[in-house]
Short mmCIF file of C-alpha atoms and ligand atoms in Angstrom, two decimals:
data_model
loop_
_atom_site.label_atom_id
_atom_site.label_comp_id
_atom_site.label_asym_id
_atom_site.label_seq_id
_atom_site.Cartn_x
_atom_site.Cartn_y
_atom_site.Cartn_z
CA MET A 1 0.00 0.00 0.00
CA SER A 2 1.36 3.37 -0.94
CA GLU A 3 1.07 6.47 1.24
CA HIS A 4 0.15 9.49 -0.89
CA LYS A 5 1.13 13.03 -0.22
CA PRO A 6 -2.14 14.95 -0.76
CA GLY A 7 -2.42 16.73 -4.10
CA ARG A 8 -2.57 20.50 -4.53
CA LEU A 9 -5.72 22.47 -5.22
CA TYR A 10 -5.60 25.33 -7.71
CA GLY A 11 -8.28 27.92 -8.36
CA VAL A 12 -7.37 29.04 -11.85
CA GLY A 13 -8.58 32.39 -13.20
CA LEU A 14 -8.98 32.21 -16.98
CA GLY A 15 -9.72 35.84 -17.74
CA PRO A 16 -12.83 37.26 -19.39
CA GLY A 17 -13.15 35.03 -22.45
CA ASP A 18 -10.42 35.51 -25.04
CA PRO A 19 -8.03 32.54 -24.44
CA SER A 20 -5.07 34.79 -25.13
CA LEU A 21 -5.98 36.76 -21.98
CA MET A 22 -5.17 33.74 -19.78
CA THR A 23 -2.07 34.29 -17.68
CA VAL A 24 1.14 32.32 -18.21
CA ARG A 25 0.66 30.94 -14.69
CA ALA A 26 -2.85 29.68 -15.53
CA VAL A 27 -1.46 27.82 -18.54
CA GLU A 28 1.38 26.32 -16.47
CA VAL A 29 -0.98 25.13 -13.75
CA ILE A 30 -3.35 23.47 -16.21
CA ALA A 31 -0.40 21.80 -17.96
CA ALA A 32 0.80 20.29 -14.68
CA ALA A 33 -2.65 19.30 -13.36
CA ASP A 34 -3.93 15.72 -13.19
CA VAL A 35 -7.56 16.75 -12.82
CA VAL A 36 -9.29 19.71 -14.49
CA ALA A 37 -12.63 20.62 -12.91
CA TYR A 38 -15.21 23.16 -14.03
CA HIS A 39 -18.77 24.13 -13.26
CA SER A 40 -21.42 23.98 -15.94
CA ALA A 41 -25.15 24.24 -16.40
CA ARG A 42 -27.05 21.01 -17.01
CA HIS A 43 -27.57 21.86 -20.66
CA GLY A 44 -24.98 23.86 -22.49
CA ARG A 45 -21.24 24.10 -22.48
CA SER A 46 -18.98 25.31 -19.74
CA ILE A 47 -17.66 28.75 -20.63
CA ALA A 48 -14.59 28.10 -18.51
CA ARG A 49 -13.83 24.90 -20.39
CA THR A 50 -14.22 26.69 -23.73
CA ILE A 51 -11.68 29.33 -22.71
CA ALA A 52 -9.14 26.72 -21.56
CA GLU A 53 -9.91 24.18 -24.29
CA ARG A 54 -6.65 24.46 -26.23
CA HIS A 55 -4.70 23.54 -23.06
CA LEU A 56 -6.69 20.39 -22.25
CA ARG A 57 -5.23 16.98 -23.12
CA PRO A 58 -6.79 13.51 -23.42
CA ASP A 59 -4.86 12.39 -20.32
CA HIS A 60 -6.44 15.10 -18.15
CA ILE A 61 -9.15 13.73 -15.92
CA GLU A 62 -12.09 16.09 -16.43
CA GLU A 63 -14.55 16.69 -13.59
CA ARG A 64 -17.72 18.36 -14.79
CA LEU A 65 -19.55 19.89 -11.83
CA VAL A 66 -23.08 20.18 -13.17
CA TYR A 67 -25.47 22.52 -11.41
CA PRO A 68 -28.65 20.70 -10.40
CA VAL A 69 -30.85 23.78 -10.86
CA THR A 70 -30.53 27.10 -12.59
CA THR A 71 -33.66 28.90 -11.41
CA GLU A 72 -35.17 29.16 -7.96
CA THR A 73 -37.65 26.35 -8.63
CA THR A 74 -36.70 22.87 -7.40
CA ASP A 75 -38.32 19.93 -5.64
CA HIS A 76 -35.40 19.61 -3.19
CA PRO A 77 -36.80 19.61 0.38
CA GLY A 78 -34.38 22.43 1.30
CA GLY A 79 -35.51 24.54 -1.67
CA TYR A 80 -33.00 26.24 -3.97
CA ARG A 81 -30.52 26.77 -1.15
CA GLY A 82 -30.79 23.18 -0.02
CA ALA A 83 -30.22 21.88 -3.55
CA MET A 84 -27.19 24.10 -4.05
CA GLU A 85 -25.70 23.24 -0.67
CA GLU A 86 -25.96 19.54 -1.42
CA PHE A 87 -24.44 20.05 -4.86
CA TYR A 88 -21.43 21.96 -3.51
CA GLU A 89 -20.86 19.38 -0.76
CA GLU A 90 -20.92 16.56 -3.27
CA ALA A 91 -18.67 18.41 -5.74
CA ALA A 92 -16.16 19.19 -2.96
CA ALA A 93 -16.17 15.52 -1.94
CA ARG A 94 -15.38 14.49 -5.53
CA LEU A 95 -12.42 16.87 -5.66
CA ALA A 96 -11.27 15.82 -2.18
CA ALA A 97 -11.10 12.19 -3.35
CA HIS A 98 -8.64 13.19 -6.11
CA LEU A 99 -6.61 15.32 -3.69
CA ASP A 100 -6.48 12.44 -1.17
CA ALA A 101 -5.13 10.22 -3.92
CA GLY A 102 -2.31 12.70 -4.45
CA ARG A 103 -3.67 14.22 -7.66
CA THR A 104 -3.30 17.87 -8.54
CA VAL A 105 -6.70 19.50 -9.15
CA ALA A 106 -7.16 22.68 -11.19
CA VAL A 107 -10.60 24.26 -10.79
CA LEU A 108 -11.25 26.54 -13.74
CA ALA A 109 -12.90 29.89 -13.17
CA GLU A 110 -13.97 32.43 -15.78
CA GLY A 111 -12.46 35.83 -14.92
CA ASP A 112 -10.93 35.79 -11.42
CA PRO A 113 -11.52 32.87 -9.00
CA LEU A 114 -12.25 35.07 -5.98
CA PHE A 115 -14.52 37.51 -7.78
CA TYR A 116 -18.20 36.40 -7.90
CA SER A 117 -17.02 32.94 -8.93
CA SER A 118 -18.31 29.41 -8.26
CA TYR A 119 -14.75 28.40 -7.41
CA MET A 120 -15.19 29.98 -3.99
CA HIS A 121 -17.67 27.28 -2.95
CA MET A 122 -14.89 24.71 -3.46
CA HIS A 123 -12.26 26.97 -1.90
CA LYS A 124 -14.23 27.43 1.33
CA ARG A 125 -14.70 23.68 1.67
CA LEU A 126 -11.19 22.54 0.69
CA ALA A 127 -8.53 25.24 1.09
CA HIS A 128 -8.08 24.63 4.83
CA ARG A 129 -7.58 20.91 4.23
CA TYR A 130 -5.21 20.88 1.22
CA PRO A 131 -2.32 23.00 -0.01
CA THR A 132 -4.02 25.55 -2.23
CA GLU A 133 -3.04 28.27 -4.67
CA VAL A 134 -5.28 30.79 -6.32
CA VAL A 135 -4.17 32.05 -9.74
CA PRO A 136 -5.66 35.49 -10.32
CA GLY A 137 -7.31 36.32 -13.61
CA VAL A 138 -8.35 39.37 -15.62
CA THR A 139 -11.90 40.22 -14.52
CA SER A 140 -14.82 41.25 -16.68
CA VAL A 141 -14.50 44.69 -15.07
CA SER A 142 -11.12 45.30 -16.69
CA ALA A 143 -12.19 43.61 -19.91
CA ALA A 144 -15.30 45.78 -20.24
CA ALA A 145 -13.35 48.99 -19.61
CA ALA A 146 -10.72 47.95 -22.14
CA ARG A 147 -13.37 47.23 -24.75
CA LEU A 148 -15.01 50.62 -24.19
CA GLY A 149 -11.58 52.19 -24.48
CA GLU A 150 -12.40 54.82 -21.87
CA PRO A 151 -10.73 55.49 -18.50
CA LEU A 152 -12.58 53.71 -15.69
CA VAL A 153 -11.30 55.43 -12.53
CA GLU A 154 -8.75 58.15 -12.06
CA GLY A 155 -7.13 59.93 -9.11
CA GLU A 156 -9.44 60.03 -6.10
CA GLU A 157 -12.44 58.63 -7.95
CA VAL A 158 -14.29 55.73 -6.39
CA LEU A 159 -15.26 52.62 -8.35
CA THR A 160 -18.30 50.72 -7.11
CA ILE A 161 -18.94 47.17 -8.28
CA LEU A 162 -22.54 46.09 -7.96
CA PRO A 163 -24.38 42.83 -8.63
CA GLY A 164 -27.43 43.65 -10.74
CA THR A 165 -29.40 41.24 -8.57
CA LEU A 166 -29.63 43.89 -5.82
CA PRO A 167 -33.00 45.57 -5.30
CA GLU A 168 -33.56 48.67 -7.44
CA GLU A 169 -33.62 50.93 -4.36
CA GLU A 170 -30.18 49.78 -3.27
CA LEU A 171 -28.75 50.08 -6.77
CA THR A 172 -30.15 53.60 -7.11
CA ALA A 173 -28.53 54.84 -3.90
CA ARG A 174 -25.16 53.28 -4.73
CA LEU A 175 -25.14 54.58 -8.31
CA ALA A 176 -26.06 58.09 -7.17
CA ALA A 177 -23.25 58.19 -4.64
CA THR A 178 -20.37 56.71 -6.65
CA ASP A 179 -18.10 58.12 -9.33
CA SER A 180 -17.53 55.12 -11.56
CA ALA A 181 -19.43 51.87 -11.43
CA VAL A 182 -19.66 48.44 -12.99
CA VAL A 183 -22.94 46.56 -12.64
CA MET A 184 -22.46 42.82 -13.12
CA LYS A 185 -24.93 39.97 -13.69
CA LEU A 186 -27.32 41.75 -16.05
CA GLY A 187 -29.56 39.36 -18.02
CA ARG A 188 -32.96 39.23 -16.37
CA THR A 189 -31.98 42.06 -14.03
CA PHE A 190 -31.49 44.52 -16.89
CA PRO A 191 -34.80 46.44 -16.53
CA THR A 192 -34.11 46.93 -12.80
CA VAL A 193 -30.57 48.13 -13.44
CA LYS A 194 -31.73 50.50 -16.17
CA GLY A 195 -34.42 51.85 -13.83
CA ALA A 196 -31.82 52.46 -11.13
CA LEU A 197 -29.51 54.24 -13.59
CA GLU A 198 -32.40 56.47 -14.62
CA ARG A 199 -33.50 57.28 -11.05
CA SER A 200 -29.96 58.06 -9.99
CA GLY A 201 -29.55 60.42 -12.94
CA ARG A 202 -26.72 58.33 -14.44
CA LEU A 203 -28.41 56.70 -17.44
CA ALA A 204 -26.99 59.13 -20.01
CA GLU A 205 -23.42 58.19 -18.98
CA ALA A 206 -24.02 54.44 -18.81
CA ARG A 207 -22.31 52.14 -21.29
CA TYR A 208 -23.15 48.54 -22.08
CA VAL A 209 -20.68 45.72 -22.77
CA GLU A 210 -21.82 42.22 -23.72
CA ARG A 211 -19.47 39.21 -23.83
CA ALA A 212 -16.34 41.34 -23.51
CA THR A 213 -13.43 39.72 -25.41
CA MET A 214 -15.61 36.68 -26.33
CA SER A 215 -17.17 35.97 -29.69
CA GLY A 216 -20.47 37.81 -30.06
CA GLU A 217 -19.09 40.83 -28.22
CA ARG A 218 -21.22 43.98 -28.35
CA THR A 219 -20.81 47.48 -26.86
CA GLY A 220 -23.12 50.47 -26.79
CA ARG A 221 -25.12 52.81 -24.58
CA VAL A 222 -27.37 51.24 -21.94
CA ALA A 223 -30.16 53.58 -23.03
CA ASP A 224 -30.14 52.06 -26.54
CA VAL A 225 -30.13 48.38 -25.55
CA ASP A 226 -33.19 46.18 -26.10
CA PRO A 227 -33.85 44.63 -22.65
CA GLU A 228 -34.99 41.37 -24.28
CA SER A 229 -31.57 40.89 -25.86
CA VAL A 230 -29.42 41.09 -22.73
CA PRO A 231 -27.56 37.92 -21.65
CA TYR A 232 -26.03 37.18 -18.23
CA PHE A 233 -22.53 37.78 -19.59
CA SER A 234 -22.90 41.53 -19.84
CA VAL A 235 -22.18 44.56 -17.67
CA ALA A 236 -23.19 48.20 -17.39
CA VAL A 237 -20.32 50.66 -16.90
CA LEU A 238 -20.20 54.23 -15.62
CA PRO A 239 -16.76 55.36 -16.80
CA SER A 240 -14.54 57.98 -15.17
CA ARG A 241 -15.97 61.48 -15.05
CA VAL A 242 -12.58 63.18 -14.93
CA GLY A 243 -12.36 65.36 -18.01
CA ALA A 244 -15.37 63.60 -19.55
CA GLU A 245 -17.39 65.58 -22.08
CA PRO A 246 -20.70 66.69 -20.55
CA VAL A 247 -23.35 64.25 -21.80
CA ALA A 248 -25.91 65.58 -24.26
CA ASP A 249 -28.83 66.34 -21.93
CA GLU A 250 -26.58 68.12 -19.44
CA GLY A 251 -25.58 70.89 -21.80
CA ARG A 252 -27.87 73.37 -20.05
CA GLY A 253 -26.75 75.15 -16.91
CA GLU A 254 -28.54 74.56 -13.64
CA VAL A 255 -28.33 75.29 -9.94
CA THR A 256 -28.67 72.50 -7.40
CA VAL A 257 -28.97 73.57 -3.79
CA VAL A 258 -27.45 70.73 -1.81
CA GLY A 259 -27.92 69.94 1.88
CA LEU A 260 -24.73 68.55 3.43
CA GLY A 261 -26.40 67.29 6.60
CA PRO A 262 -25.46 68.59 10.05
CA ALA A 263 -21.83 67.40 9.92
CA GLY A 264 -19.83 64.31 9.12
CA PRO A 265 -19.85 61.88 6.21
CA LEU A 266 -22.55 59.53 7.48
CA TRP A 267 -25.32 62.08 7.17
CA LEU A 268 -24.63 63.10 3.58
CA THR A 269 -27.30 61.42 1.45
CA PRO A 270 -26.27 59.45 -1.65
CA GLU A 271 -28.21 61.94 -3.78
CA ALA A 272 -26.32 64.88 -2.25
CA ARG A 273 -22.99 63.10 -2.70
CA GLY A 274 -23.83 62.54 -6.35
CA ALA A 275 -24.96 66.13 -6.89
CA LEU A 276 -21.69 67.45 -5.43
CA ALA A 277 -19.64 65.19 -7.69
CA ALA A 278 -21.61 66.10 -10.81
CA ALA A 279 -21.19 69.87 -10.33
CA GLU A 280 -18.71 71.96 -12.29
CA ASP A 281 -18.89 74.83 -9.79
CA LEU A 282 -19.36 74.76 -6.03
CA VAL A 283 -20.68 77.87 -4.31
CA GLY A 284 -21.05 78.32 -0.55
CA TYR A 285 -19.97 79.65 2.79
CA THR A 286 -16.31 78.75 3.40
CA THR A 287 -17.02 76.55 6.45
CA TYR A 288 -19.50 74.41 4.53
CA LEU A 289 -17.46 74.29 1.34
CA ASP A 290 -14.52 72.99 3.40
CA ARG A 291 -16.61 69.90 4.14
CA VAL A 292 -16.74 68.99 0.44
CA PRO A 293 -13.67 67.06 -0.82
CA VAL A 294 -11.67 68.80 -3.56
CA ARG A 295 -12.15 67.35 -7.04
CA PRO A 296 -9.90 68.07 -9.97
CA GLY A 297 -11.59 70.17 -12.62
CA GLN A 298 -14.18 71.59 -10.23
CA GLN A 299 -14.23 75.33 -9.46
CA ARG A 300 -14.79 76.32 -5.82
CA HIS A 301 -16.25 79.73 -4.98
CA ALA A 302 -16.09 80.22 -1.21
CA SER A 303 -17.65 83.25 0.37
CA ASP A 304 -18.43 84.92 3.65
CA ASN A 305 -21.59 83.84 5.54
CA LYS A 306 -23.47 87.13 5.28
CA VAL A 307 -24.06 87.85 1.59
CA GLU A 308 -26.62 85.15 0.80
CA SER A 309 -28.44 86.99 -1.99
CA GLU A 310 -25.18 87.91 -3.74
CA ARG A 311 -24.05 84.30 -3.51
CA ALA A 312 -27.37 83.16 -4.98
CA GLU A 313 -27.10 85.66 -7.81
CA PHE A 314 -23.54 84.59 -8.51
CA ALA A 315 -24.60 80.93 -8.73
CA LEU A 316 -27.53 81.70 -11.01
CA ASP A 317 -25.28 83.79 -13.27
CA LEU A 318 -22.88 80.87 -13.64
CA ALA A 319 -25.80 78.60 -14.53
CA ARG A 320 -26.99 81.11 -17.13
CA GLN A 321 -23.58 80.73 -18.76
CA GLY A 322 -24.28 77.00 -19.04
CA ARG A 323 -22.45 75.80 -15.90
CA ARG A 324 -23.69 73.05 -13.58
CA VAL A 325 -23.57 74.72 -10.16
CA ALA A 326 -24.03 73.25 -6.68
CA VAL A 327 -24.81 75.70 -3.88
CA VAL A 328 -24.01 74.04 -0.56
CA SER A 329 -25.75 74.47 2.78
CA SER A 330 -25.29 72.67 6.06
CA GLY A 331 -28.15 70.48 7.26
CA ASP A 332 -31.20 70.86 5.08
CA PRO A 333 -30.90 73.68 2.54
CA GLY A 334 -34.55 74.62 3.06
CA VAL A 335 -34.15 75.19 6.82
CA PHE A 336 -32.76 78.69 7.56
CA ALA A 337 -30.38 78.24 4.63
CA MET A 338 -29.56 78.80 0.97
CA ALA A 339 -32.56 77.25 -0.83
CA THR A 340 -34.79 80.25 -0.10
CA ALA A 341 -32.05 82.71 -1.00
CA VAL A 342 -31.58 81.01 -4.38
CA LEU A 343 -35.30 80.71 -5.10
CA GLU A 344 -35.89 84.34 -4.15
CA VAL A 345 -33.41 85.52 -6.78
CA ALA A 346 -34.55 82.82 -9.22
CA SER A 347 -38.08 84.24 -9.06
CA GLU A 348 -36.86 87.51 -10.60
CA GLY A 349 -36.71 88.53 -14.27
CA PRO A 350 -33.47 87.34 -15.86
CA TYR A 351 -33.15 84.25 -13.62
CA ARG A 352 -36.63 82.79 -14.05
CA GLU A 353 -35.48 80.47 -16.82
CA VAL A 354 -32.59 78.90 -14.89
CA PRO A 355 -33.42 75.35 -13.72
CA VAL A 356 -33.14 75.11 -9.91
CA ARG A 357 -33.33 71.93 -7.88
CA VAL A 358 -33.20 71.44 -4.11
CA VAL A 359 -31.54 68.30 -2.71
CA PRO A 360 -32.61 67.77 0.91
CA GLY A 361 -30.34 66.99 3.83
CA MET A 362 -30.80 65.95 7.43
CA THR A 363 -31.49 68.99 9.55
CA ALA A 364 -29.58 69.73 12.77
CA ALA A 365 -32.66 69.31 14.99
CA HIS A 366 -33.06 65.69 13.98
CA ALA A 367 -29.39 64.89 14.44
CA ALA A 368 -29.28 66.45 17.91
CA ALA A 369 -32.58 64.82 18.90
CA SER A 370 -31.31 61.37 17.95
CA ARG A 371 -28.24 61.75 20.16
CA ALA A 372 -30.34 62.70 23.19
CA GLY A 373 -33.10 60.14 22.65
CA ALA A 374 -36.42 61.21 21.13
CA PRO A 375 -37.32 64.71 22.36
CA LEU A 376 -39.14 65.51 19.08
CA GLY A 377 -41.45 62.48 19.40
CA HIS A 378 -44.55 64.69 19.64
CA ASP A 379 -45.55 68.03 18.06
CA TYR A 380 -42.74 70.56 17.91
CA ALA A 381 -41.89 73.97 16.49
CA VAL A 382 -38.71 75.22 14.88
CA VAL A 383 -37.57 78.79 15.56
CA SER A 384 -34.39 80.67 14.70
CA LEU A 385 -33.23 82.89 17.54
CA SER A 386 -31.35 85.13 15.15
CA ASP A 387 -32.72 88.66 15.01
CA ARG A 388 -30.55 89.50 12.03
CA LEU A 389 -33.40 88.95 9.54
CA LYS A 390 -36.43 89.52 11.81
CA PRO A 391 -37.04 91.79 14.84
CA TRP A 392 -36.49 90.25 18.28
CA GLU A 393 -40.09 91.07 19.23
CA VAL A 394 -41.26 88.63 16.54
CA VAL A 395 -38.95 85.94 17.94
CA ALA A 396 -40.21 86.53 21.48
CA GLU A 397 -43.86 86.42 20.38
CA ARG A 398 -43.37 83.14 18.58
CA LEU A 399 -41.59 81.61 21.55
CA ARG A 400 -44.48 82.68 23.78
CA ALA A 401 -47.07 81.24 21.39
CA ALA A 402 -45.22 77.95 20.95
CA ALA A 403 -44.65 77.64 24.69
CA ALA A 404 -48.31 78.39 25.41
CA ALA A 405 -49.30 75.66 22.94
CA ASP A 406 -46.99 73.29 24.85
CA LEU A 407 -44.87 72.50 21.80
CA VAL A 408 -41.34 71.15 22.08
CA LEU A 409 -38.99 73.76 20.57
CA ALA A 410 -35.96 73.32 18.36
CA LEU A 411 -34.01 76.58 18.49
CA TYR A 412 -31.57 77.24 15.62
CA ASN A 413 -29.00 80.06 15.60
CA PRO A 414 -29.14 80.50 19.38
CA GLY A 415 -26.12 82.78 19.52
CA SER A 416 -22.71 83.71 18.21
CA ARG A 417 -19.72 85.81 19.23
CA SER A 418 -21.69 88.97 18.49
CA ARG A 419 -25.16 87.75 19.48
CA THR A 420 -24.89 86.82 23.13
CA TRP A 421 -28.07 87.85 24.94
CA GLN A 422 -30.75 86.00 22.91
CA VAL A 423 -30.50 82.72 24.78
CA GLY A 424 -31.03 84.38 28.18
CA LYS A 425 -34.04 86.30 26.88
CA ALA A 426 -35.51 83.19 25.26
CA ARG A 427 -35.07 81.25 28.52
CA ASP A 428 -36.93 83.93 30.47
CA VAL A 429 -39.80 84.01 27.97
CA LEU A 430 -40.10 80.20 28.07
CA LEU A 431 -40.00 80.12 31.87
CA GLU A 432 -43.31 82.02 31.81
CA HIS A 433 -44.89 78.73 30.61
CA ARG A 434 -42.43 76.02 31.61
CA ALA A 435 -41.05 74.69 34.87
CA PRO A 436 -37.34 75.39 35.54
CA GLU A 437 -36.80 71.57 35.54
CA THR A 438 -37.83 71.28 31.86
CA PRO A 439 -35.11 69.30 30.03
CA VAL A 440 -33.09 71.15 27.43
CA VAL A 441 -30.76 69.39 24.96
CA LEU A 442 -27.66 71.37 23.99
CA GLY A 443 -26.22 69.82 20.82
CA ARG A 444 -22.94 71.24 19.58
CA ASP A 445 -21.26 70.23 16.30
CA VAL A 446 -23.44 67.11 16.25
CA GLY A 447 -21.88 64.56 13.90
CA GLY A 448 -18.66 66.58 13.70
CA PRO A 449 -15.25 66.20 15.38
CA GLU A 450 -16.17 68.47 18.31
CA GLU A 451 -19.55 66.93 19.01
CA SER A 452 -20.95 67.43 22.47
CA VAL A 453 -24.49 66.74 23.57
CA ARG A 454 -25.53 67.82 27.05
CA ILE A 455 -28.83 67.72 28.86
CA VAL A 456 -29.49 70.63 31.24
CA ARG A 457 -32.55 72.20 32.90
CA LEU A 458 -34.29 75.25 31.46
CA GLY A 459 -33.73 77.20 34.71
CA GLU A 460 -29.97 76.68 34.47
CA LEU A 461 -29.58 77.53 30.80
CA VAL A 462 -26.86 80.17 30.38
CA PRO A 463 -25.88 81.97 27.14
CA GLU A 464 -22.17 81.14 27.63
CA GLU A 465 -22.92 77.51 26.79
CA VAL A 466 -24.04 78.16 23.23
CA ASP A 467 -22.37 79.28 20.03
CA MET A 468 -22.97 79.22 16.27
CA ARG A 469 -22.56 75.45 16.14
CA THR A 470 -25.15 74.77 18.83
CA ILE A 471 -28.80 73.83 18.60
CA LEU A 472 -31.21 73.80 21.55
CA ILE A 473 -34.15 71.49 22.03
CA VAL A 474 -36.46 72.63 24.82
CA GLY A 475 -38.93 70.06 26.15
CA SER A 476 -42.70 70.47 26.54
CA THR A 477 -44.47 69.85 29.86
CA GLN A 478 -44.58 66.17 28.84
CA THR A 479 -40.90 65.68 27.95
CA ARG A 480 -39.10 63.27 30.30
CA ALA A 481 -35.44 63.07 31.24
CA VAL A 482 -34.59 59.61 32.54
CA ARG A 483 -31.37 58.00 33.80
CA ARG A 484 -30.81 54.50 32.52
CA GLY A 485 -28.35 51.67 33.10
CA ALA A 486 -24.92 53.14 33.75
CA GLY A 487 -26.37 56.55 34.59
CA GLU A 488 -26.66 57.90 31.05
CA GLU A 489 -29.49 60.40 30.76
CA ILE A 490 -31.95 60.29 27.88
CA VAL A 491 -34.75 62.63 26.89
CA TRP A 492 -37.99 61.70 25.20
CA THR A 493 -41.42 63.14 24.61
CA PRO A 494 -44.37 60.72 24.77
CA ARG A 495 -46.49 60.39 21.66
CA ARG A 496 -49.69 60.30 23.71
CA TYR A 497 -50.95 63.61 25.10
CA PRO A 498 -53.05 63.60 28.32
CA GLU A 499 -56.73 64.54 27.94
CA GLU A 500 -57.82 67.79 29.60
N1 SAH B 601 -29.77 74.40 7.26
C1 SAH B 601 -29.27 74.05 8.57
C2 SAH B 601 -29.47 75.18 9.57
C3 SAH B 601 -28.71 76.42 9.25
S1 SAH B 601 -28.86 77.65 10.51
C4 SAH B 601 -29.96 72.77 9.06
O1 SAH B 601 -30.92 72.32 8.47
O2 SAH B 601 -29.47 72.21 10.05
C5 SAH B 601 -27.40 77.34 11.44
C6 SAH B 601 -27.74 76.72 12.79
O3 SAH B 601 -28.01 75.33 12.61
C7 SAH B 601 -26.62 76.74 13.79
O4 SAH B 601 -26.51 77.98 14.47
C8 SAH B 601 -27.06 75.65 14.74
O5 SAH B 601 -28.12 76.09 15.54
C9 SAH B 601 -27.64 74.62 13.78
N2 SAH B 601 -26.66 73.57 13.40
C10 SAH B 601 -26.26 73.27 12.16
N3 SAH B 601 -25.41 72.21 12.18
C11 SAH B 601 -25.30 71.81 13.47
C12 SAH B 601 -24.62 70.75 14.13
N4 SAH B 601 -23.86 69.88 13.47
N5 SAH B 601 -24.75 70.64 15.48
C13 SAH B 601 -25.54 71.50 16.17
N6 SAH B 601 -26.20 72.53 15.59
C14 SAH B 601 -26.10 72.67 14.25
#
């Protein structure tokens, strides 16, 4: 009886289809293998085998791993998943038998073995038991880009690779937020993918590549493709935008007013991220503009915080010259911010024709509320304490009215270096209707690097604690402050209101 040293397992990437795009290493490994294994559908040829065909010899033992099912319908008691699980287990056992007998096994994989490939099901079951080597291959991503002959990603651009099998909602968000993209696994998913490209505003840029480097290859624009004609071996590509010609329907200038969220990258919506990337000109207050990463080819026009109408006019003028302009605001652009300023100017004579769009953002009140608990869980009012654009008497009256109506209050612009007394006055007005113990949330730079969220009592509220980056949330008579677990205090307002 002979003792065998176990054989080696190879996952062999074959590249995208053209046999001459196989690596030298892939050819060497196949030449030295005893067993060549490949997955295939029950009917039809194995694409992997076709690519490697010229390197296969009669003395190779071929292991065809035939999928039991191709669609989600099966009579296996475990359903589709059960059937597949059993198939992979059995296939791995077949390969293990060869490896135990000391034979070298090369598992062929179209493209790259660790990139959406069936090889991984064998790898996960065998690589910890046998010496294993993975031979990388040229993926369909690179092949598609090469066939289009256009740059895919450059500099700081981000490439997102998406399976077309994702839900349309998920695809839409990802496509809106990314620079470049490749959507794989088209076929039956094509209408969904096209819908997502349209909703994310990227359809005009989207290219289509079918069977890249294989026979029957076809390239074109996604918008022109007949959905009925799309096979599984095709991808949609959003190429690099660096230095790209503006696409046809974007020739006209426009202004997009974009909400950046309160602070931090997690509260920038995918739509806002996409709008910032698509702009040729960025206009905004220096502090907010600094939150937008620099992109080559994009003009930045930073300005002082005071001249909102001039900034709006400047943006609309650029758009009239045919530029795509993004005006940035913190939080939501419609809440004490640039959207109104832009629309005010855009309602006048020469600017009426300029397309204007508002892209919403999360407003500071909601960010601060989430950190403290749920103080805005019932009816609430939003008031700016700034008396720069309205007389203080109006502010005071509104505070009185909101307090009398027992609304929770979110107070924006509570103070700055030059506006220091408003918070004290507001506190005194509110104390006419509220107990000194009423919880107040002080949120500063919420979501940003200097975030602090404190819960104090209305009676103790002092102006020194607030600045331009602070928002106040003042509870109603129903708002509760509660200590939990380790002593952390939370604030919430019940949804139910007591009957009179
Ligand atoms: N459009 C913005 C509000 C602009 S007014 C929005 O929707 O949030 C500016 C005021 O917003 C600031 O004085 C402060 O009260 C509040 N604010 C904005 N960002 C904030 C943050 N990250 N943390 C706390 N308050 C913030």
